[in-house]
Coordinates of N, CA and C in Angstrom, one line a residue:
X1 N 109.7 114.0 76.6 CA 109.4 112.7 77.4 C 110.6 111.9 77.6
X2 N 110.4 111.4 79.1 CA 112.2 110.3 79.4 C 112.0 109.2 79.1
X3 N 110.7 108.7 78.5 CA 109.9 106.9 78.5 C 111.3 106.4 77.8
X4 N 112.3 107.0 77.3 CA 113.5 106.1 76.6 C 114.5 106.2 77.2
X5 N 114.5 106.7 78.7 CA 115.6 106.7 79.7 C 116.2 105.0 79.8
X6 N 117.5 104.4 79.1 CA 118.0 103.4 80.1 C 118.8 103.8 81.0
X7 N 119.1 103.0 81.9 CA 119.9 103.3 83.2 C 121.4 103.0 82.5
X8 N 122.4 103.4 83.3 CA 123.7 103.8 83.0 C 124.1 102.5 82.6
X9 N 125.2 101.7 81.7 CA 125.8 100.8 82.3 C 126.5 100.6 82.9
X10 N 126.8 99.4 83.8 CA 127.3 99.4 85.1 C 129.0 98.7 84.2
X11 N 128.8 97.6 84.5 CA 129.8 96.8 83.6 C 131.2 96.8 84.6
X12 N 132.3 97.4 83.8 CA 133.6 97.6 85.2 C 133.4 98.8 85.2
X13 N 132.2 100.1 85.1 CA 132.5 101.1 85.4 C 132.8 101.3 86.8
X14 N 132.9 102.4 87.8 CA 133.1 102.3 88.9 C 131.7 103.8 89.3
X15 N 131.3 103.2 90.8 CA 130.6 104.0 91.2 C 131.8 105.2 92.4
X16 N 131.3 106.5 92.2 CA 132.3 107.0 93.1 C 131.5 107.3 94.1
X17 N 132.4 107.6 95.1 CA 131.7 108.4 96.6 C 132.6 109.1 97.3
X18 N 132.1 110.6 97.2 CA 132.6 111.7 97.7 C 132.6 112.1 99.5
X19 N 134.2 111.1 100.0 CA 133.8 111.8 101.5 C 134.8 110.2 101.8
X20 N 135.6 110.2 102.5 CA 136.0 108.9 102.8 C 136.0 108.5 104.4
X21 N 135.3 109.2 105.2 CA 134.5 108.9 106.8 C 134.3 108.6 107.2
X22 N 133.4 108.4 108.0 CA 133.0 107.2 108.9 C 131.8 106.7 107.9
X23 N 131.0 107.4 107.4 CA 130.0 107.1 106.9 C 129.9 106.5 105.1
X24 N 131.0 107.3 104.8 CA 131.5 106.9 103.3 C 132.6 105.8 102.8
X25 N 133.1 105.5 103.8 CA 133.7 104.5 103.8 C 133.0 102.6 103.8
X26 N 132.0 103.0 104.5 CA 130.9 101.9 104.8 C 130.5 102.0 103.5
X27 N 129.9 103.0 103.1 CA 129.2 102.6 101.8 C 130.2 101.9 100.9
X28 N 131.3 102.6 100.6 CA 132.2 101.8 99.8 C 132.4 100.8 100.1
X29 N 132.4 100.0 101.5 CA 132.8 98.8 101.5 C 131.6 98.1 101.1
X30 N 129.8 98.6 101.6 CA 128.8 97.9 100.8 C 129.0 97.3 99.6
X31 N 130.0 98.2 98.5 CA 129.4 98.3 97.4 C 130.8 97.6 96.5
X32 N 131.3 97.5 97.4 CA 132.9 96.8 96.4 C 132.9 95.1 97.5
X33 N 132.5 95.0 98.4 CA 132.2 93.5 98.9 C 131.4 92.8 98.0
X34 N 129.9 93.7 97.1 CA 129.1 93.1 96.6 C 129.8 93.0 95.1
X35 N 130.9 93.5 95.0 CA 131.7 92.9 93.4 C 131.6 94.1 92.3
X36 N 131.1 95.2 93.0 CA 131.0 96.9 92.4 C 132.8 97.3 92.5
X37 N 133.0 98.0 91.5 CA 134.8 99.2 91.6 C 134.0 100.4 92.0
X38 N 134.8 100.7 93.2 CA 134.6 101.7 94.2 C 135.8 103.1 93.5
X39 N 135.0 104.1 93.7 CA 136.3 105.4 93.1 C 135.6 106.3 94.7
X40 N 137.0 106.6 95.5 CA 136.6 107.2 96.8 C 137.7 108.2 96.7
X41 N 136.8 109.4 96.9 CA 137.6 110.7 96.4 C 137.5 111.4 98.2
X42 N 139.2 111.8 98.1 CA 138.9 112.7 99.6 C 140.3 113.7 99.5
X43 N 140.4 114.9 99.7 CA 141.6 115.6 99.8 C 142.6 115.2 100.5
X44 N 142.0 114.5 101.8 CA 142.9 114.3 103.1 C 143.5 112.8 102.4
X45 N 144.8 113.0 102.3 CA 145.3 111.5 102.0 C 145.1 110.6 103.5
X46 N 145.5 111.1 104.6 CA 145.2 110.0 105.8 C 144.1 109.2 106.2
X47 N 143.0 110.1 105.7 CA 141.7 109.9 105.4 C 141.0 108.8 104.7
X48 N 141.9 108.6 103.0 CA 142.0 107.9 102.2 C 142.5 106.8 102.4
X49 N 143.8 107.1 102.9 CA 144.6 105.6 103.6 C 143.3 104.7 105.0
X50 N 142.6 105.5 105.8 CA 142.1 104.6 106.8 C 140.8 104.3 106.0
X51 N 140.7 104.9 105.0 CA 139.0 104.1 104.4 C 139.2 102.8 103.7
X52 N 140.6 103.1 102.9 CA 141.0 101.8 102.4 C 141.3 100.7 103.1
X53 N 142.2 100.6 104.6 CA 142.5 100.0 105.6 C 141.1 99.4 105.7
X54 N 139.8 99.8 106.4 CA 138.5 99.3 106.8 C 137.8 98.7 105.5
X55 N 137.9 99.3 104.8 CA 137.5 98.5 103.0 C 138.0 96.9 102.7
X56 N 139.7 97.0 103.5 CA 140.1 95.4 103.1 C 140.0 94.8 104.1
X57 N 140.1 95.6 105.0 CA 139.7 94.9 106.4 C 138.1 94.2 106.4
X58 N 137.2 94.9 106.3 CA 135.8 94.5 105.9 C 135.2 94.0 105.5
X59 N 135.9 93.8 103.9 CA 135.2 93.0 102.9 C 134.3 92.1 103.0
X60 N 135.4 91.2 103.9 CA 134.6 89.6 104.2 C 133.4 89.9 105.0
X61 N 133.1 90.6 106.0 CA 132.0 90.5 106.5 C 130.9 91.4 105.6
X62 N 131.0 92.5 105.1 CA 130.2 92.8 104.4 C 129.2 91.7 103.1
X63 N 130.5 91.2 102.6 CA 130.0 90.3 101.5 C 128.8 89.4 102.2
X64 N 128.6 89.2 103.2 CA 127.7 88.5 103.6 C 126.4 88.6 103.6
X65 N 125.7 90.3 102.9 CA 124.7 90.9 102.7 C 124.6 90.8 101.0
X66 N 125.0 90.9 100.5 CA 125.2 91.0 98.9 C 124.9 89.2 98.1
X67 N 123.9 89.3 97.1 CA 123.5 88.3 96.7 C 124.4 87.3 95.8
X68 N 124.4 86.2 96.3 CA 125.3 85.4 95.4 C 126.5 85.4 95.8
X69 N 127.3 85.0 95.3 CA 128.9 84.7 95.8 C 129.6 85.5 94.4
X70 N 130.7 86.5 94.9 CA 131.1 86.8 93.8 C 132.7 87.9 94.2
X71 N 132.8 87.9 93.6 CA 134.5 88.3 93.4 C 134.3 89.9 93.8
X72 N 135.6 90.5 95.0 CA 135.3 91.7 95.4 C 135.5 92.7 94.8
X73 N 135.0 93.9 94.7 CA 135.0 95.2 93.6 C 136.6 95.7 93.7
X74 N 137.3 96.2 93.2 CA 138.4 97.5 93.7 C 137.8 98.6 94.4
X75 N 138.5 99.2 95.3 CA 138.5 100.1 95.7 C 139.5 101.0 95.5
X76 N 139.7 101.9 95.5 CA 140.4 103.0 94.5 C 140.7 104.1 94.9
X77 N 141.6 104.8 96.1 CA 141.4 106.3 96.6 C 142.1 107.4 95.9
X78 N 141.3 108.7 95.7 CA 142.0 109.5 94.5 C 142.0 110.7 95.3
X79 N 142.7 111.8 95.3 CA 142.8 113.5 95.5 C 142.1 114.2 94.5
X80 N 141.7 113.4 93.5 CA 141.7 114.5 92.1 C 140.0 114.1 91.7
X81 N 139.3 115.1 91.8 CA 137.4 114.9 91.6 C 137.5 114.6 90.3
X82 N 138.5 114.7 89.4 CA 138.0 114.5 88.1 C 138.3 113.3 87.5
X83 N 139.4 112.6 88.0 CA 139.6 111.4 87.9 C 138.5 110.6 88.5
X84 N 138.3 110.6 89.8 CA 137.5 110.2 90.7 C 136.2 109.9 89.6
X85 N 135.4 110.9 89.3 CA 134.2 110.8 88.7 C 134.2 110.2 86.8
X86 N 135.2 110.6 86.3 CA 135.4 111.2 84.8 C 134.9 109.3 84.4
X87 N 134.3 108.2 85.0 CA 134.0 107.3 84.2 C 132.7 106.5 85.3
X88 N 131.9 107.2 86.0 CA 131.4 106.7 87.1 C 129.7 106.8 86.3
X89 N 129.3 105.6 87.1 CA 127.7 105.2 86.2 C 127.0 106.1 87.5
X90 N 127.0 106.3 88.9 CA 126.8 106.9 90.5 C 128.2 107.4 90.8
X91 N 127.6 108.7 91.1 CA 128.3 109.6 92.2 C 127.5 109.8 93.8
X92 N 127.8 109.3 94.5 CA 127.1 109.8 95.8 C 128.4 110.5 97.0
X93 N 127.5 111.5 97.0 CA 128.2 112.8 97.5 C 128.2 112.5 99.5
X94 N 129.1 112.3 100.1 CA 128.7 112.0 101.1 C 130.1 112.9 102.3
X95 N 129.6 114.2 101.7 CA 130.5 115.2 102.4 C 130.0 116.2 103.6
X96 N 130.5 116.7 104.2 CA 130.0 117.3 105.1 C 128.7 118.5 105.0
X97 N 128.0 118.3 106.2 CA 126.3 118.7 105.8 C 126.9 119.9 105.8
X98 N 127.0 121.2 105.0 CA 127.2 122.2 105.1 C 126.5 122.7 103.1
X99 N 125.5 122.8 103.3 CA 124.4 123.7 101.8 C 125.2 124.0 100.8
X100 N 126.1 124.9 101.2 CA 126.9 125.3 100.4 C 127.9 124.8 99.7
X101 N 128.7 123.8 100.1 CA 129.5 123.1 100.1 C 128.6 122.3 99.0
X102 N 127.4 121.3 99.5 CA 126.6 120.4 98.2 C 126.5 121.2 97.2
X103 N 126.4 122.3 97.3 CA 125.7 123.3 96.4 C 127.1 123.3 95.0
X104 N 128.0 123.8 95.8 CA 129.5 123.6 94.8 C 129.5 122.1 94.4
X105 N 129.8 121.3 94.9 CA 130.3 119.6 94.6 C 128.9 119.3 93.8
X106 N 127.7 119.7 93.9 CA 127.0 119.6 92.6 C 127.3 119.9 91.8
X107 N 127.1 121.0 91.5 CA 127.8 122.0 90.4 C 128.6 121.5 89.6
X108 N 129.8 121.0 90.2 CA 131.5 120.3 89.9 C 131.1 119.2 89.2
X109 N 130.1 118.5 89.9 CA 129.9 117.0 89.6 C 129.0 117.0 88.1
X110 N 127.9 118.1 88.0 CA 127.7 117.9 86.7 C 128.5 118.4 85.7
X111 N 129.3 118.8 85.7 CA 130.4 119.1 84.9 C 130.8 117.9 84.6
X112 N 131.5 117.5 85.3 CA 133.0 116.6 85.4 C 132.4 115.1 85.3
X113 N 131.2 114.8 85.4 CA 130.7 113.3 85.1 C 130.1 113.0 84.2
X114 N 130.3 111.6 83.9 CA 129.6 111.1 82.0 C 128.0 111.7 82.4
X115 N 127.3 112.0 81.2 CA 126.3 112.6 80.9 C 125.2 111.6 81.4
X116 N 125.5 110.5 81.7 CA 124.4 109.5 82.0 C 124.2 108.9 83.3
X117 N 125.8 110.0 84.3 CA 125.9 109.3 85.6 C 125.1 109.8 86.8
X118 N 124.1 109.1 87.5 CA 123.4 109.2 88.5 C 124.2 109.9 89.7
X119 N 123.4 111.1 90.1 CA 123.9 112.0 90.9 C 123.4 112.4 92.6
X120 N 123.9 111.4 93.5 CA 122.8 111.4 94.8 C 123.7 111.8 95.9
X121 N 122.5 112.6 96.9 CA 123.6 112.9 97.9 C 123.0 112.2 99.2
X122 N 123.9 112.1 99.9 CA 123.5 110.8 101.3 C 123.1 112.0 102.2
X123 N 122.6 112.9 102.3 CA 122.5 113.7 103.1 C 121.0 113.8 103.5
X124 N 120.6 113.7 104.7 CA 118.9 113.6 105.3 C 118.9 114.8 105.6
X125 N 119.9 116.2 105.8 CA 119.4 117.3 106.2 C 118.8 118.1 105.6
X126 N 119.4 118.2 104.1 CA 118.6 118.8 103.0 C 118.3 117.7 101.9
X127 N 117.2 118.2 101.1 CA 116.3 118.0 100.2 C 117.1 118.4 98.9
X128 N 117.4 116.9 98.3 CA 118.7 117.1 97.0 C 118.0 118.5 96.0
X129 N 116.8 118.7 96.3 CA 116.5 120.2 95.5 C 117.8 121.5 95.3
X130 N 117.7 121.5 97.4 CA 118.3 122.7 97.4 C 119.7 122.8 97.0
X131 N 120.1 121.4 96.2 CA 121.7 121.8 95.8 C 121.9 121.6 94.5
X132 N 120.7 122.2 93.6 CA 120.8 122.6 91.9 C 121.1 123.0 91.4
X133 N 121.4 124.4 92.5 CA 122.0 125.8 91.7 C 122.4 125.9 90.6
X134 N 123.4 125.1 90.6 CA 124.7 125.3 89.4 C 124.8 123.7 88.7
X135 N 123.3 122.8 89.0 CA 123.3 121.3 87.7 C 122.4 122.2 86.8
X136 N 122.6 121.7 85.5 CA 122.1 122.2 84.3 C 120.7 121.5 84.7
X137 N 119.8 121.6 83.4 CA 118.5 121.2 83.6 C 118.1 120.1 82.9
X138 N 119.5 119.8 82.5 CA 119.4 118.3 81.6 C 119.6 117.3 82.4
X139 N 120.5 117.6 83.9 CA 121.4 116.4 84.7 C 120.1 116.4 86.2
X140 N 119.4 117.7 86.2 CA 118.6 117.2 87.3 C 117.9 116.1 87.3
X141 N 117.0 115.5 86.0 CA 116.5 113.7 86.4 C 116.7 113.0 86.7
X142 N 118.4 112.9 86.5 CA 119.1 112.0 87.5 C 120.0 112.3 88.6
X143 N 119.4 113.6 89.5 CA 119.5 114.0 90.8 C 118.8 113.7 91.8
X144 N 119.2 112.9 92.9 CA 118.3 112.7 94.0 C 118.9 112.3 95.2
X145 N 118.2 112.1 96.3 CA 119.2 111.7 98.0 C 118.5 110.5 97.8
X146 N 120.1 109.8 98.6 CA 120.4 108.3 98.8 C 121.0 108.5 99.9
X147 N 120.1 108.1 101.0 CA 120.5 108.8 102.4 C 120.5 107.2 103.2
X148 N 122.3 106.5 102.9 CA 122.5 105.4 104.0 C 122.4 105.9 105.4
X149 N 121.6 104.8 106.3 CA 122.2 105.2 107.6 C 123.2 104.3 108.0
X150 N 123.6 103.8 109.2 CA 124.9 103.3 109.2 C 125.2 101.6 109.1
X151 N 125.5 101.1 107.5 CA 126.0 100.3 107.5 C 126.9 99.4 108.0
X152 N 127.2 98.3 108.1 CA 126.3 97.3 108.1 C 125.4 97.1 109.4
X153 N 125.0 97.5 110.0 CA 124.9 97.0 111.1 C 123.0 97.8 110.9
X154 N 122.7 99.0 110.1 CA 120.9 99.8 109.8 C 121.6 99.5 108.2
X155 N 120.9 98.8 107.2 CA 121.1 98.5 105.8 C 120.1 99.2 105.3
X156 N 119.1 99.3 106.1 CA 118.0 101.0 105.4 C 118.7 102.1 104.6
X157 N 117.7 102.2 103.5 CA 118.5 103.8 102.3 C 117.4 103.7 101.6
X158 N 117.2 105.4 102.1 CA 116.5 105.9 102.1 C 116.5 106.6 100.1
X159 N 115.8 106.4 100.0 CA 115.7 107.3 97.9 C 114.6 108.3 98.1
X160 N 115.0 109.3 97.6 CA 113.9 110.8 97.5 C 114.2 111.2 96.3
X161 N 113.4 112.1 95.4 CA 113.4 112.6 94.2 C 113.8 114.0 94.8
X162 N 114.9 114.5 93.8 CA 115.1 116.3 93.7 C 113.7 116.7 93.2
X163 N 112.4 116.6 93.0 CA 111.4 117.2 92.8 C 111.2 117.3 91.2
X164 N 112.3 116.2 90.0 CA 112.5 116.5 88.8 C 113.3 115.2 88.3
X165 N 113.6 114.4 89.4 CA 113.4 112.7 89.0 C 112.9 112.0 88.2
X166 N 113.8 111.3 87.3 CA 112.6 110.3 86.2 C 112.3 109.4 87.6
X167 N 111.1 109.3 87.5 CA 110.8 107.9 88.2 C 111.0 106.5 88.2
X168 N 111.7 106.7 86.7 CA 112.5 104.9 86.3 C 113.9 104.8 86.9
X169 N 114.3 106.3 87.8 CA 115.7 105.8 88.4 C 115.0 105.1 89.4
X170 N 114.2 105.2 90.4 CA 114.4 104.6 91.6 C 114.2 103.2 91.6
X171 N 113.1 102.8 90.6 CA 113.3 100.9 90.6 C 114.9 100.5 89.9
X172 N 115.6 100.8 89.1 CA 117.5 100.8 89.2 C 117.8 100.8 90.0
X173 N 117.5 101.9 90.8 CA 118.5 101.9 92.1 C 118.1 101.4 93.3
X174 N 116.9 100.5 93.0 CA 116.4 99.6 94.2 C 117.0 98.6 94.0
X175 N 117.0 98.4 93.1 CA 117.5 97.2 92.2 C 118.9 97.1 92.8
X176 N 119.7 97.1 92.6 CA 121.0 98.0 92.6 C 121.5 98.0 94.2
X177 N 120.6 98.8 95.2 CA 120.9 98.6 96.4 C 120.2 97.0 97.0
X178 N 119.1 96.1 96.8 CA 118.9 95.3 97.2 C 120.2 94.2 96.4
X179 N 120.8 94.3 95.5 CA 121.5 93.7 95.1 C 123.1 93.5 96.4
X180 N 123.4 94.6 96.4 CA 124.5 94.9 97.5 C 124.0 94.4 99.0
X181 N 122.7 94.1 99.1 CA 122.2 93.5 100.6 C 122.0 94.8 101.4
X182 N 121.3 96.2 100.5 CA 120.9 97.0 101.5 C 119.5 96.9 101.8
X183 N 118.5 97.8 102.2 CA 116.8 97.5 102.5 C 117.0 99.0 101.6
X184 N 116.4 99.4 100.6 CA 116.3 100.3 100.2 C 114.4 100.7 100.3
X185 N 114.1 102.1 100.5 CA 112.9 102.4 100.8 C 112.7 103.9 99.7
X186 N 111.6 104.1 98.9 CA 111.7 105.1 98.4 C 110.8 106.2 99.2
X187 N 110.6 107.2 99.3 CA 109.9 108.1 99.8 C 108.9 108.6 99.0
X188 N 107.3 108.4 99.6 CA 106.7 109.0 98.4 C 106.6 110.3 97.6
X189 N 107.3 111.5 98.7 CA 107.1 112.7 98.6 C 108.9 113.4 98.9
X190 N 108.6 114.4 98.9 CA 110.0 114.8 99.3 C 109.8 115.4 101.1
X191 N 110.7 114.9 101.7 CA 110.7 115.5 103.0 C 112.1 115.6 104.1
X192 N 112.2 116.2 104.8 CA 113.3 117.0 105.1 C 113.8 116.0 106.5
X193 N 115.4 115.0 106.9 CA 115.4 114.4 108.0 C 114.4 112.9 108.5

């Protein structure tokens, strides 16, 4: 039984997000305008350099969705997934739609992240099911899609269960995203797009 699941502490941990893009970049700036440490992992150092660029650039207008007035998060760009994750309360995977590819960076990610850290992929093509393969069967309840669309401008995010979700993550993570000034919506069922 999970009835004794608490949610991670957040505290100065840092939430990471894998993919620094057009699309993962936004999120980082959602989430470090609202006073969150951002850990943004991408191989491409140039990549890294223009997400940070839009991150300080952005801040101020982002912060305008996020509740309260409050001091901006760090942002943080790393090359190295293990640094990136090795203290994150959320990992959200926001790498290119390619199965296979989720399928590995799952895998990696339950490894390499604290035992308690929340595991979501922004991806609306697939169903966070089909990228289990290789998470153990202890890390899938806290596996699921957190599918932003594009920030700031659509603040909708979307929450779906991998089919093995505690159901006490998604009021956290509503929590959590209406805190940052997103509309978060959960899905009653699992569905694809």
């Amino acid at each position: 039984m999970h009835s004794s699941w608490t949610p991670p502490p957040i505290g100065s941990r840092p939430l990471a997000l894998l993919g620094a893009g057009v699309l993962g970049r936004r999120i980082a700036c959602v989430f470090a305008a609202a006073g969150y440490n951002v850990n943004l992992y991408d191989p491409s150092l140039s990549a890294q350099q223009a997400a940070l660029d839009y991150v300080t650039q952005n801040l101020k207008t982002y912060s305008k969705f996020s509740k309260g007035n409050r001091r901006f998060g760090h942002c943080r760009a790393f090359s190295d997934l293990e640094s990136t994750v090795s203290d994150a309360w959320l990992v959200i995977e926001a790498v290119p739609e390619h199965l296979q590819m989720k399928i590995d960076v799952m895998g990696e990610l339950d490894k390499l992240a604290p035992v308690d850290c929340i595991l979501a992929s922004n991806s609306s093509s697939f169903k966070s099911r089909f990228m289990l393969e290789k998470v153990g069967g202890h890390r899938r309840p806290l596996v699921c899609n957190m599918h932003f669309y594009m920030p700031p401008e659509k603040r909708v995010v979307e929450l779906m269960t991998d089919g093995e979700t505690w159901p006490e993550v998604f009021p956290f993570l509503t929590r959590v995203l209406e805190d940052v000034g997103m509309v978060p919506v959960t899905a009653r069922r699992e569905s694809t797009g």
